[in-house]
Amino acid sequence: MSTIPRQGKKALEPLRPEKATVVDVIRETHNIKSLRVVFDDEELMTSFTFQPGQVGQLGVMGAGESTFAIASPPSQREYIQFSVMKTGVVTTAIHELAVGDRVTVRAPMGNHFPVDRWQGKNVLVIGGGIGMAPLRSLFLHMMDHREEYGHLQLIYGARTPSDICYRDDCRDWKQCGDVDFITTIDTGNQDWEGRVGLVPAVLEEEEPSPENNIAVTCGPPVMIKFVLESLGKMGFRDEQIYTTLERRMKCGIGLCGRCNVGPRYVCTDGPVFSLKELGELPDEM
Ligand SMILES: Cc1cc2nc3c(=O)[nH]c(=O)nc-3n(C[C@H](O)[C@H](O)[C@H](O)COP(=O)(O)OP(=O)(O)OC[C@H]3O[C@@H](n4cnc5c(N)ncnc54)[C@H](O)[C@@H]3O)c2cc1C
Ligand code: FES
């Protein structure tokens, strides 16, 4: 069994949910909200560190806890952001939270995008829907360390203009001129001035070179399936492609066996896997 990467001067106890308070709630779309939370223990908040791609368990008293990607970048030391799509019991309770409400957080959990190994490379990030949550953390991290990477390109797809999350970030990425940012929607309307088309089609139109490039994708399974096909057609090798896996989690620390894919656990071996690693696992995607 692999171990959880524990970081920071004061490592979190893996099994102990830490008390935290909601300090901001942002309505992103009709079914996605971002919550910014702060540990009640100031020392813990100060020493909390993580890497892009890691996740946390956000808990609401009386409802339970669920796994969410940390959507803020490691440089954001004032709060931890989770973006939550409303799907069931826990996520509905999370959507009812307001500023000042108390929650529990167990984080950071899981592995992370190997950003140190990507230094000097171009990075192509392809996201859809709520899959943008870990990619937001990744992209903001790479922009914080801009000089360490080559060309940065982000293709972000949503179903309609009103399904686009992170509007402030999108505006900044569009304006900054230092990264290549494309938003596309499946169905256009008269007010939409950006691209229209499914993410894999836009990817093929862009035709990024696989030369010295890493591709990272996260989103709905059907999007990932076709994005992977497109990347393959363009000559990306499996070891150049990364994605994140979702499995229902319970313990989050490799004990209960609930989140396995073959012999690997998403909570401790993942959620980030290269396509090469996934190719060595049973086909349960
Ligand atoms: C590594 C990881 C990262 C995740 N990151 C995010 C994120 O950043 N934002 C976000 O909104 N969600 C994320 N999820 C999914 C999130 O954990 C589930 O949506 C949540 O647990 C649903 O809880 P619920 O009690 O509201 O739903 P339930 O009442 O338990 O179930 C409602 C519906 O959601 C399905 N469901 C429940 N859990 C999962 C799951 N883990 N994966 C897929 N379907 C599930 C159920 O089968 C059911 O159809 C992530 C999951 C994992 C494993
Ligand atoms: S949630 Fe992964 S082993 Fe328990």
PDB file of C-alpha atoms in Angstrom, residues 4-249:
ATOM      1  CA  ILE A   4      -0.387   9.558   1.424  1.00  0.00           C
ATOM      2  CA  PRO A   5       1.865  12.483   0.673  1.00  0.00           C
ATOM      3  CA  ARG A   6       1.777  14.530   3.869  1.00  0.00           C
ATOM      4  CA  GLN A   7       3.182  17.999   3.606  1.00  0.00           C
ATOM      5  CA  GLY A   8       3.620  21.071   5.690  1.00  0.00           C
ATOM      6  CA  LYS A   9       5.242  21.596   9.060  1.00  0.00           C
ATOM      7  CA  LYS A  10       2.209  20.320  10.907  1.00  0.00           C
ATOM      8  CA  ALA A  11       0.958  17.317   8.949  1.00  0.00           C
ATOM      9  CA  LEU A  12      -2.777  16.652   9.119  1.00  0.00           C
ATOM     10  CA  GLU A  13      -3.915  13.481  10.822  1.00  0.00           C
ATOM     11  CA  PRO A  14      -5.263  11.445   7.921  1.00  0.00           C
ATOM     12  CA  LEU A  15      -8.270  10.131   9.800  1.00  0.00           C
ATOM     13  CA  ARG A  16      -9.201  13.261  11.727  1.00  0.00           C
ATOM     14  CA  PRO A  17     -11.562  15.706  10.079  1.00  0.00           C
ATOM     15  CA  GLU A  18     -10.404  19.245  10.892  1.00  0.00           C
ATOM     16  CA  LYS A  19     -12.949  21.929  11.732  1.00  0.00           C
ATOM     17  CA  ALA A  20     -13.210  24.721   9.193  1.00  0.00           C
ATOM     18  CA  THR A  21     -15.450  27.679   8.394  1.00  0.00           C
ATOM     19  CA  VAL A  22     -16.927  28.768   5.072  1.00  0.00           C
ATOM     20  CA  VAL A  23     -15.591  32.258   4.264  1.00  0.00           C
ATOM     21  CA  ASP A  24     -17.014  32.690   0.762  1.00  0.00           C
ATOM     22  CA  VAL A  25     -19.562  31.045  -1.505  1.00  0.00           C
ATOM     23  CA  ILE A  26     -19.494  31.710  -5.254  1.00  0.00           C
ATOM     24  CA  ARG A  27     -22.324  30.587  -7.493  1.00  0.00           C
ATOM     25  CA  GLU A  28     -20.535  29.443 -10.639  1.00  0.00           C
ATOM     26  CA  THR A  29     -23.469  27.960 -12.605  1.00  0.00           C
ATOM     27  CA  HIS A  30     -26.996  26.700 -11.932  1.00  0.00           C
ATOM     28  CA  ASN A  31     -25.572  23.511 -10.341  1.00  0.00           C
ATOM     29  CA  ILE A  32     -21.985  24.353  -9.336  1.00  0.00           C
ATOM     30  CA  LYS A  33     -20.871  26.435  -6.367  1.00  0.00           C
ATOM     31  CA  SER A  34     -17.352  27.198  -5.197  1.00  0.00           C
ATOM     32  CA  LEU A  35     -16.765  27.296  -1.458  1.00  0.00           C
ATOM     33  CA  ARG A  36     -13.778  28.896   0.174  1.00  0.00           C
ATOM     34  CA  VAL A  37     -13.000  27.463   3.587  1.00  0.00           C
ATOM     35  CA  VAL A  38     -10.491  28.233   6.320  1.00  0.00           C
ATOM     36  CA  PHE A  39      -9.304  25.877   9.052  1.00  0.00           C
ATOM     37  CA  ASP A  40     -10.364  27.105  12.474  1.00  0.00           C
ATOM     38  CA  ASP A  41      -6.880  26.224  13.755  1.00  0.00           C
ATOM     39  CA  GLU A  42      -4.764  29.162  12.575  1.00  0.00           C
ATOM     40  CA  GLU A  43      -1.508  27.238  12.840  1.00  0.00           C
ATOM     41  CA  LEU A  44      -2.924  24.493  10.669  1.00  0.00           C
ATOM     42  CA  MET A  45      -4.067  27.026   8.073  1.00  0.00           C
ATOM     43  CA  THR A  46      -0.647  28.665   8.012  1.00  0.00           C
ATOM     44  CA  SER A  47       1.192  25.383   7.557  1.00  0.00           C
ATOM     45  CA  PHE A  48      -1.249  23.777   5.105  1.00  0.00           C
ATOM     46  CA  THR A  49       0.389  22.924   1.778  1.00  0.00           C
ATOM     47  CA  PHE A  50      -0.590  20.729  -1.124  1.00  0.00           C
ATOM     48  CA  GLN A  51       0.134  20.151  -4.802  1.00  0.00           C
ATOM     49  CA  PRO A  52      -2.209  20.670  -7.781  1.00  0.00           C
ATOM     50  CA  GLY A  53      -4.364  17.590  -8.359  1.00  0.00           C
ATOM     51  CA  GLN A  54      -4.706  16.650  -4.686  1.00  0.00           C
ATOM     52  CA  VAL A  55      -8.173  16.303  -3.191  1.00  0.00           C
ATOM     53  CA  GLY A  56      -9.907  16.751   0.126  1.00  0.00           C
ATOM     54  CA  GLN A  57     -12.971  15.407   1.889  1.00  0.00           C
ATOM     55  CA  LEU A  58     -15.431  18.165   2.722  1.00  0.00           C
ATOM     56  CA  GLY A  59     -17.914  17.233   5.436  1.00  0.00           C
ATOM     57  CA  VAL A  60     -21.223  18.719   6.535  1.00  0.00           C
ATOM     58  CA  MET A  61     -22.602  17.814   9.948  1.00  0.00           C
ATOM     59  CA  GLY A  62     -25.558  15.456   9.620  1.00  0.00           C
ATOM     60  CA  ALA A  63     -25.077  14.885   5.875  1.00  0.00           C
ATOM     61  CA  GLY A  64     -21.678  13.214   5.577  1.00  0.00           C
ATOM     62  CA  GLU A  65     -18.536  13.938   3.610  1.00  0.00           C
ATOM     63  CA  SER A  66     -17.505  13.714  -0.042  1.00  0.00           C
ATOM     64  CA  THR A  67     -14.341  13.990  -2.085  1.00  0.00           C
ATOM     65  CA  PHE A  68     -13.544  17.122  -4.076  1.00  0.00           C
ATOM     66  CA  ALA A  69     -10.502  18.364  -5.950  1.00  0.00           C
ATOM     67  CA  ILE A  70      -8.773  21.337  -4.380  1.00  0.00           C
ATOM     68  CA  ALA A  71      -9.551  24.046  -6.921  1.00  0.00           C
ATOM     69  CA  SER A  72      -7.328  26.796  -5.520  1.00  0.00           C
ATOM     70  CA  PRO A  73      -3.592  26.913  -6.298  1.00  0.00           C
ATOM     71  CA  PRO A  74      -0.965  26.110  -3.642  1.00  0.00           C
ATOM     72  CA  SER A  75       0.058  29.807  -3.616  1.00  0.00           C
ATOM     73  CA  GLN A  76      -3.362  30.734  -2.215  1.00  0.00           C
ATOM     74  CA  ARG A  77      -2.649  30.594   1.528  1.00  0.00           C
ATOM     75  CA  GLU A  78      -5.728  32.457   2.755  1.00  0.00           C
ATOM     76  CA  TYR A  79      -8.331  29.801   1.971  1.00  0.00           C
ATOM     77  CA  ILE A  80      -8.875  26.413   0.340  1.00  0.00           C
ATOM     78  CA  GLN A  81     -11.375  26.348  -2.518  1.00  0.00           C
ATOM     79  CA  PHE A  82     -13.603  23.452  -3.537  1.00  0.00           C
ATOM     80  CA  SER A  83     -16.009  23.601  -6.484  1.00  0.00           C
ATOM     81  CA  VAL A  84     -19.005  21.370  -5.980  1.00  0.00           C
ATOM     82  CA  MET A  85     -21.568  20.123  -8.473  1.00  0.00           C
ATOM     83  CA  LYS A  86     -24.910  19.306  -6.888  1.00  0.00           C
ATOM     84  CA  THR A  87     -25.628  15.616  -7.488  1.00  0.00           C
ATOM     85  CA  GLY A  88     -26.940  14.023  -4.293  1.00  0.00           C
ATOM     86  CA  VAL A  89     -27.160  14.100  -0.515  1.00  0.00           C
ATOM     87  CA  VAL A  90     -23.823  15.608   0.548  1.00  0.00           C
ATOM     88  CA  THR A  91     -23.451  17.973  -2.388  1.00  0.00           C
ATOM     89  CA  THR A  92     -26.996  19.302  -1.802  1.00  0.00           C
ATOM     90  CA  ALA A  93     -26.086  19.982   1.840  1.00  0.00           C
ATOM     91  CA  ILE A  94     -22.923  21.743   0.679  1.00  0.00           C
ATOM     92  CA  HIS A  95     -24.964  23.901  -1.697  1.00  0.00           C
ATOM     93  CA  GLU A  96     -27.079  25.036   1.258  1.00  0.00           C
ATOM     94  CA  LEU A  97     -24.048  26.325   3.185  1.00  0.00           C
ATOM     95  CA  ALA A  98     -23.548  30.046   3.727  1.00  0.00           C
ATOM     96  CA  VAL A  99     -20.650  32.192   4.870  1.00  0.00           C
ATOM     97  CA  GLY A 100     -19.929  31.459   8.537  1.00  0.00           C
ATOM     98  CA  ASP A 101     -21.208  27.878   8.438  1.00  0.00           C
ATOM     99  CA  ARG A 102     -18.997  25.159   9.882  1.00  0.00           C
ATOM    100  CA  VAL A 103     -17.662  22.195   7.911  1.00  0.00           C
ATOM    101  CA  THR A 104     -14.947  19.584   8.289  1.00  0.00           C
ATOM    102  CA  VAL A 105     -12.026  19.105   5.914  1.00  0.00           C
ATOM    103  CA  ARG A 106      -9.637  16.179   5.538  1.00  0.00           C
ATOM    104  CA  ALA A 107      -6.869  17.241   3.170  1.00  0.00           C
ATOM    105  CA  PRO A 108      -4.624  16.992   1.293  1.00  0.00           C
ATOM    106  CA  MET A 109      -5.262  13.493   0.004  1.00  0.00           C
ATOM    107  CA  GLY A 110      -3.978  11.563  -2.975  1.00  0.00           C
ATOM    108  CA  ASN A 111      -1.167  12.132  -5.412  1.00  0.00           C
ATOM    109  CA  HIS A 112      -0.781  15.164  -7.652  1.00  0.00           C
ATOM    110  CA  PHE A 113       0.127  16.308 -11.141  1.00  0.00           C
ATOM    111  CA  PRO A 114       3.912  15.795 -11.469  1.00  0.00           C
ATOM    112  CA  VAL A 115       4.476  19.497 -12.157  1.00  0.00           C
ATOM    113  CA  ASP A 116       8.165  19.338 -11.228  1.00  0.00           C
ATOM    114  CA  ARG A 117       8.798  16.731 -13.934  1.00  0.00           C
ATOM    115  CA  TRP A 118       7.042  18.974 -16.491  1.00  0.00           C
ATOM    116  CA  GLN A 119       9.450  21.873 -16.093  1.00  0.00           C
ATOM    117  CA  GLY A 120      10.737  23.081 -19.475  1.00  0.00           C
ATOM    118  CA  LYS A 121       7.847  21.425 -21.292  1.00  0.00           C
ATOM    119  CA  ASN A 122       4.806  22.826 -23.057  1.00  0.00           C
ATOM    120  CA  VAL A 123       1.606  21.898 -21.225  1.00  0.00           C
ATOM    121  CA  LEU A 124      -1.766  21.490 -22.894  1.00  0.00           C
ATOM    122  CA  VAL A 125      -4.697  21.454 -20.451  1.00  0.00           C
ATOM    123  CA  ILE A 126      -8.086  20.238 -21.678  1.00  0.00           C
ATOM    124  CA  GLY A 127     -11.055  20.537 -19.332  1.00  0.00           C
ATOM    125  CA  GLY A 128     -14.798  20.175 -19.383  1.00  0.00           C
ATOM    126  CA  GLY A 129     -17.515  20.909 -16.847  1.00  0.00           C
ATOM    127  CA  ILE A 130     -16.659  20.344 -13.189  1.00  0.00           C
ATOM    128  CA  GLY A 131     -13.457  18.632 -14.394  1.00  0.00           C
ATOM    129  CA  MET A 132     -12.009  22.150 -14.515  1.00  0.00           C
ATOM    130  CA  ALA A 133     -11.705  22.155 -10.692  1.00  0.00           C
ATOM    131  CA  PRO A 134      -8.314  20.370 -10.410  1.00  0.00           C
ATOM    132  CA  LEU A 135      -7.213  21.947 -13.691  1.00  0.00           C
ATOM    133  CA  ARG A 136      -7.853  25.435 -12.293  1.00  0.00           C
ATOM    134  CA  SER A 137      -5.452  24.649  -9.457  1.00  0.00           C
ATOM    135  CA  LEU A 138      -2.918  23.283 -11.956  1.00  0.00           C
ATOM    136  CA  PHE A 139      -3.194  26.138 -14.431  1.00  0.00           C
ATOM    137  CA  LEU A 140      -2.969  28.858 -11.770  1.00  0.00           C
ATOM    138  CA  HIS A 141       0.051  27.057 -10.291  1.00  0.00           C
ATOM    139  CA  MET A 142       1.810  26.969 -13.656  1.00  0.00           C
ATOM    140  CA  MET A 143       1.043  30.653 -14.171  1.00  0.00           C
ATOM    141  CA  ASP A 144       2.535  31.367 -10.727  1.00  0.00           C
ATOM    142  CA  HIS A 145       5.692  29.629 -11.974  1.00  0.00           C
ATOM    143  CA  ARG A 146       5.395  30.779 -15.584  1.00  0.00           C
ATOM    144  CA  GLU A 147       9.147  30.809 -16.284  1.00  0.00           C
ATOM    145  CA  GLU A 148       9.388  27.078 -15.528  1.00  0.00           C
ATOM    146  CA  TYR A 149       7.127  26.010 -18.409  1.00  0.00           C
ATOM    147  CA  GLY A 150       7.042  26.462 -22.171  1.00  0.00           C
ATOM    148  CA  HIS A 151       3.857  27.180 -24.090  1.00  0.00           C
ATOM    149  CA  LEU A 152       0.748  26.902 -21.906  1.00  0.00           C
ATOM    150  CA  GLN A 153      -2.547  26.184 -23.638  1.00  0.00           C
ATOM    151  CA  LEU A 154      -5.934  25.655 -21.996  1.00  0.00           C
ATOM    152  CA  ILE A 155      -8.999  24.442 -23.872  1.00  0.00           C
ATOM    153  CA  TYR A 156     -12.066  24.646 -21.654  1.00  0.00           C
ATOM    154  CA  GLY A 157     -15.452  23.389 -22.812  1.00  0.00           C
ATOM    155  CA  ALA A 158     -18.910  23.874 -21.363  1.00  0.00           C
ATOM    156  CA  ARG A 159     -22.337  22.991 -22.666  1.00  0.00           C
ATOM    157  CA  THR A 160     -23.683  26.542 -22.873  1.00  0.00           C
ATOM    158  CA  PRO A 161     -22.328  30.005 -21.964  1.00  0.00           C
ATOM    159  CA  SER A 162     -24.149  29.836 -18.621  1.00  0.00           C
ATOM    160  CA  ASP A 163     -22.332  26.574 -17.762  1.00  0.00           C
ATOM    161  CA  ILE A 164     -18.916  28.276 -17.737  1.00  0.00           C
ATOM    162  CA  CYS A 165     -17.241  28.367 -14.303  1.00  0.00           C
ATOM    163  CA  TYR A 166     -14.466  30.627 -13.053  1.00  0.00           C
ATOM    164  CA  ARG A 167     -15.506  33.661 -15.091  1.00  0.00           C
ATOM    165  CA  ASP A 168     -12.966  35.992 -13.447  1.00  0.00           C
ATOM    166  CA  ASP A 169     -10.143  33.548 -14.187  1.00  0.00           C
ATOM    167  CA  CYS A 170     -11.360  33.103 -17.776  1.00  0.00           C
ATOM    168  CA  ARG A 171     -11.270  36.864 -18.271  1.00  0.00           C
ATOM    169  CA  ASP A 172      -7.751  37.079 -16.790  1.00  0.00           C
ATOM    170  CA  TRP A 173      -6.470  34.162 -18.883  1.00  0.00           C
ATOM    171  CA  LYS A 174      -7.902  35.699 -22.033  1.00  0.00           C
ATOM    172  CA  GLN A 175      -6.355  39.089 -21.307  1.00  0.00           C
ATOM    173  CA  CYS A 176      -2.940  38.065 -19.994  1.00  0.00           C
ATOM    174  CA  GLY A 177      -1.511  37.288 -23.452  1.00  0.00           C
ATOM    175  CA  ASP A 178       1.040  34.899 -21.998  1.00  0.00           C
ATOM    176  CA  VAL A 179      -1.096  31.770 -22.274  1.00  0.00           C
ATOM    177  CA  ASP A 180      -3.243  30.403 -25.060  1.00  0.00           C
ATOM    178  CA  PHE A 181      -6.764  30.163 -23.636  1.00  0.00           C
ATOM    179  CA  ILE A 182      -9.747  28.884 -25.615  1.00  0.00           C
ATOM    180  CA  THR A 183     -13.289  28.518 -24.332  1.00  0.00           C
ATOM    181  CA  THR A 184     -15.754  26.581 -26.391  1.00  0.00           C
ATOM    182  CA  ILE A 185     -19.383  25.742 -25.898  1.00  0.00           C
ATOM    183  CA  ASP A 186     -21.432  22.910 -27.366  1.00  0.00           C
ATOM    184  CA  THR A 187     -24.380  25.118 -28.275  1.00  0.00           C
ATOM    185  CA  GLY A 188     -23.943  28.776 -29.152  1.00  0.00           C
ATOM    186  CA  ASN A 189     -26.331  31.699 -28.794  1.00  0.00           C
ATOM    187  CA  GLN A 190     -26.334  35.179 -30.301  1.00  0.00           C
ATOM    188  CA  ASP A 191     -24.417  36.719 -27.385  1.00  0.00           C
ATOM    189  CA  TRP A 192     -21.602  34.200 -27.478  1.00  0.00           C
ATOM    190  CA  GLU A 193     -18.494  35.459 -29.247  1.00  0.00           C
ATOM    191  CA  GLY A 194     -16.163  32.531 -28.496  1.00  0.00           C
ATOM    192  CA  ARG A 195     -15.736  29.168 -30.180  1.00  0.00           C
ATOM    193  CA  VAL A 196     -18.598  26.732 -30.693  1.00  0.00           C
ATOM    194  CA  GLY A 197     -17.889  23.014 -30.914  1.00  0.00           C
ATOM    195  CA  LEU A 198     -17.177  19.971 -28.834  1.00  0.00           C
ATOM    196  CA  VAL A 199     -13.828  19.964 -27.029  1.00  0.00           C
ATOM    197  CA  PRO A 200     -12.251  17.113 -29.088  1.00  0.00           C
ATOM    198  CA  ALA A 201     -13.202  18.887 -32.350  1.00  0.00           C
ATOM    199  CA  VAL A 202     -11.662  22.167 -31.163  1.00  0.00           C
ATOM    200  CA  LEU A 203      -8.577  20.265 -30.035  1.00  0.00           C
ATOM    201  CA  GLU A 204      -8.190  18.764 -33.509  1.00  0.00           C
ATOM    202  CA  GLU A 205      -8.645  22.197 -35.113  1.00  0.00           C
ATOM    203  CA  GLU A 206      -5.875  23.566 -32.899  1.00  0.00           C
ATOM    204  CA  GLU A 207      -3.689  20.538 -33.684  1.00  0.00           C
ATOM    205  CA  PRO A 208      -1.049  21.087 -30.961  1.00  0.00           C
ATOM    206  CA  SER A 209       2.284  19.435 -31.616  1.00  0.00           C
ATOM    207  CA  PRO A 210       3.148  16.503 -29.339  1.00  0.00           C
ATOM    208  CA  GLU A 211       6.790  17.664 -29.456  1.00  0.00           C
ATOM    209  CA  ASN A 212       7.982  18.361 -25.873  1.00  0.00           C
ATOM    210  CA  ASN A 213       4.311  18.588 -24.832  1.00  0.00           C
ATOM    211  CA  ILE A 214       2.304  17.185 -21.922  1.00  0.00           C
ATOM    212  CA  ALA A 215      -1.481  16.880 -22.209  1.00  0.00           C
ATOM    213  CA  VAL A 216      -3.694  16.898 -19.119  1.00  0.00           C
ATOM    214  CA  THR A 217      -7.414  16.261 -19.387  1.00  0.00           C
ATOM    215  CA  CYS A 218     -10.255  16.095 -16.906  1.00  0.00           C
ATOM    216  CA  GLY A 219     -13.990  16.229 -17.492  1.00  0.00           C
ATOM    217  CA  PRO A 220     -17.001  14.081 -18.338  1.00  0.00           C
ATOM    218  CA  PRO A 221     -16.002  10.496 -19.288  1.00  0.00           C
ATOM    219  CA  VAL A 222     -17.356  10.878 -22.825  1.00  0.00           C
ATOM    220  CA  MET A 223     -15.237  14.001 -23.367  1.00  0.00           C
ATOM    221  CA  ILE A 224     -12.141  12.279 -22.019  1.00  0.00           C
ATOM    222  CA  LYS A 225     -12.729   9.274 -24.285  1.00  0.00           C
ATOM    223  CA  PHE A 226     -12.768  11.370 -27.456  1.00  0.00           C
ATOM    224  CA  VAL A 227     -10.000  13.736 -26.274  1.00  0.00           C
ATOM    225  CA  LEU A 228      -7.745  10.712 -25.735  1.00  0.00           C
ATOM    226  CA  GLU A 229      -8.546   9.465 -29.233  1.00  0.00           C
ATOM    227  CA  SER A 230      -7.743  12.893 -30.708  1.00  0.00           C
ATOM    228  CA  LEU A 231      -4.476  13.160 -28.770  1.00  0.00           C
ATOM    229  CA  GLY A 232      -3.510   9.694 -30.017  1.00  0.00           C
ATOM    230  CA  LYS A 233      -4.254  10.725 -33.621  1.00  0.00           C
ATOM    231  CA  MET A 234      -2.034  13.798 -33.170  1.00  0.00           C
ATOM    232  CA  GLY A 235       0.869  11.633 -32.059  1.00  0.00           C
ATOM    233  CA  PHE A 236       0.798  12.098 -28.266  1.00  0.00           C
ATOM    234  CA  ARG A 237       2.201   9.005 -26.546  1.00  0.00           C
ATOM    235  CA  ASP A 238       0.504   7.499 -23.482  1.00  0.00           C
ATOM    236  CA  GLU A 239       3.254   8.687 -21.151  1.00  0.00           C
ATOM    237  CA  GLN A 240       2.634  12.294 -22.289  1.00  0.00           C
ATOM    238  CA  ILE A 241      -1.050  12.201 -21.281  1.00  0.00           C
ATOM    239  CA  TYR A 242      -2.458  12.594 -17.746  1.00  0.00           C
ATOM    240  CA  THR A 243      -5.974  12.437 -16.378  1.00  0.00           C
ATOM    241  CA  THR A 244      -7.705  12.091 -13.023  1.00  0.00           C
ATOM    242  CA  LEU A 245      -9.981   9.238 -11.991  1.00  0.00           C
ATOM    243  CA  GLU A 246     -13.135   9.421  -9.903  1.00  0.00           C
ATOM    244  CA  ARG A 247     -14.277   6.619  -7.670  1.00  0.00           C
ATOM    245  CA  ARG A 248     -16.560   6.733  -4.671  1.00  0.00           C
ATOM    246  CA  MET A 249     -14.323   7.124  -1.634  1.00  0.00           C
TER     247      MET A 249
END
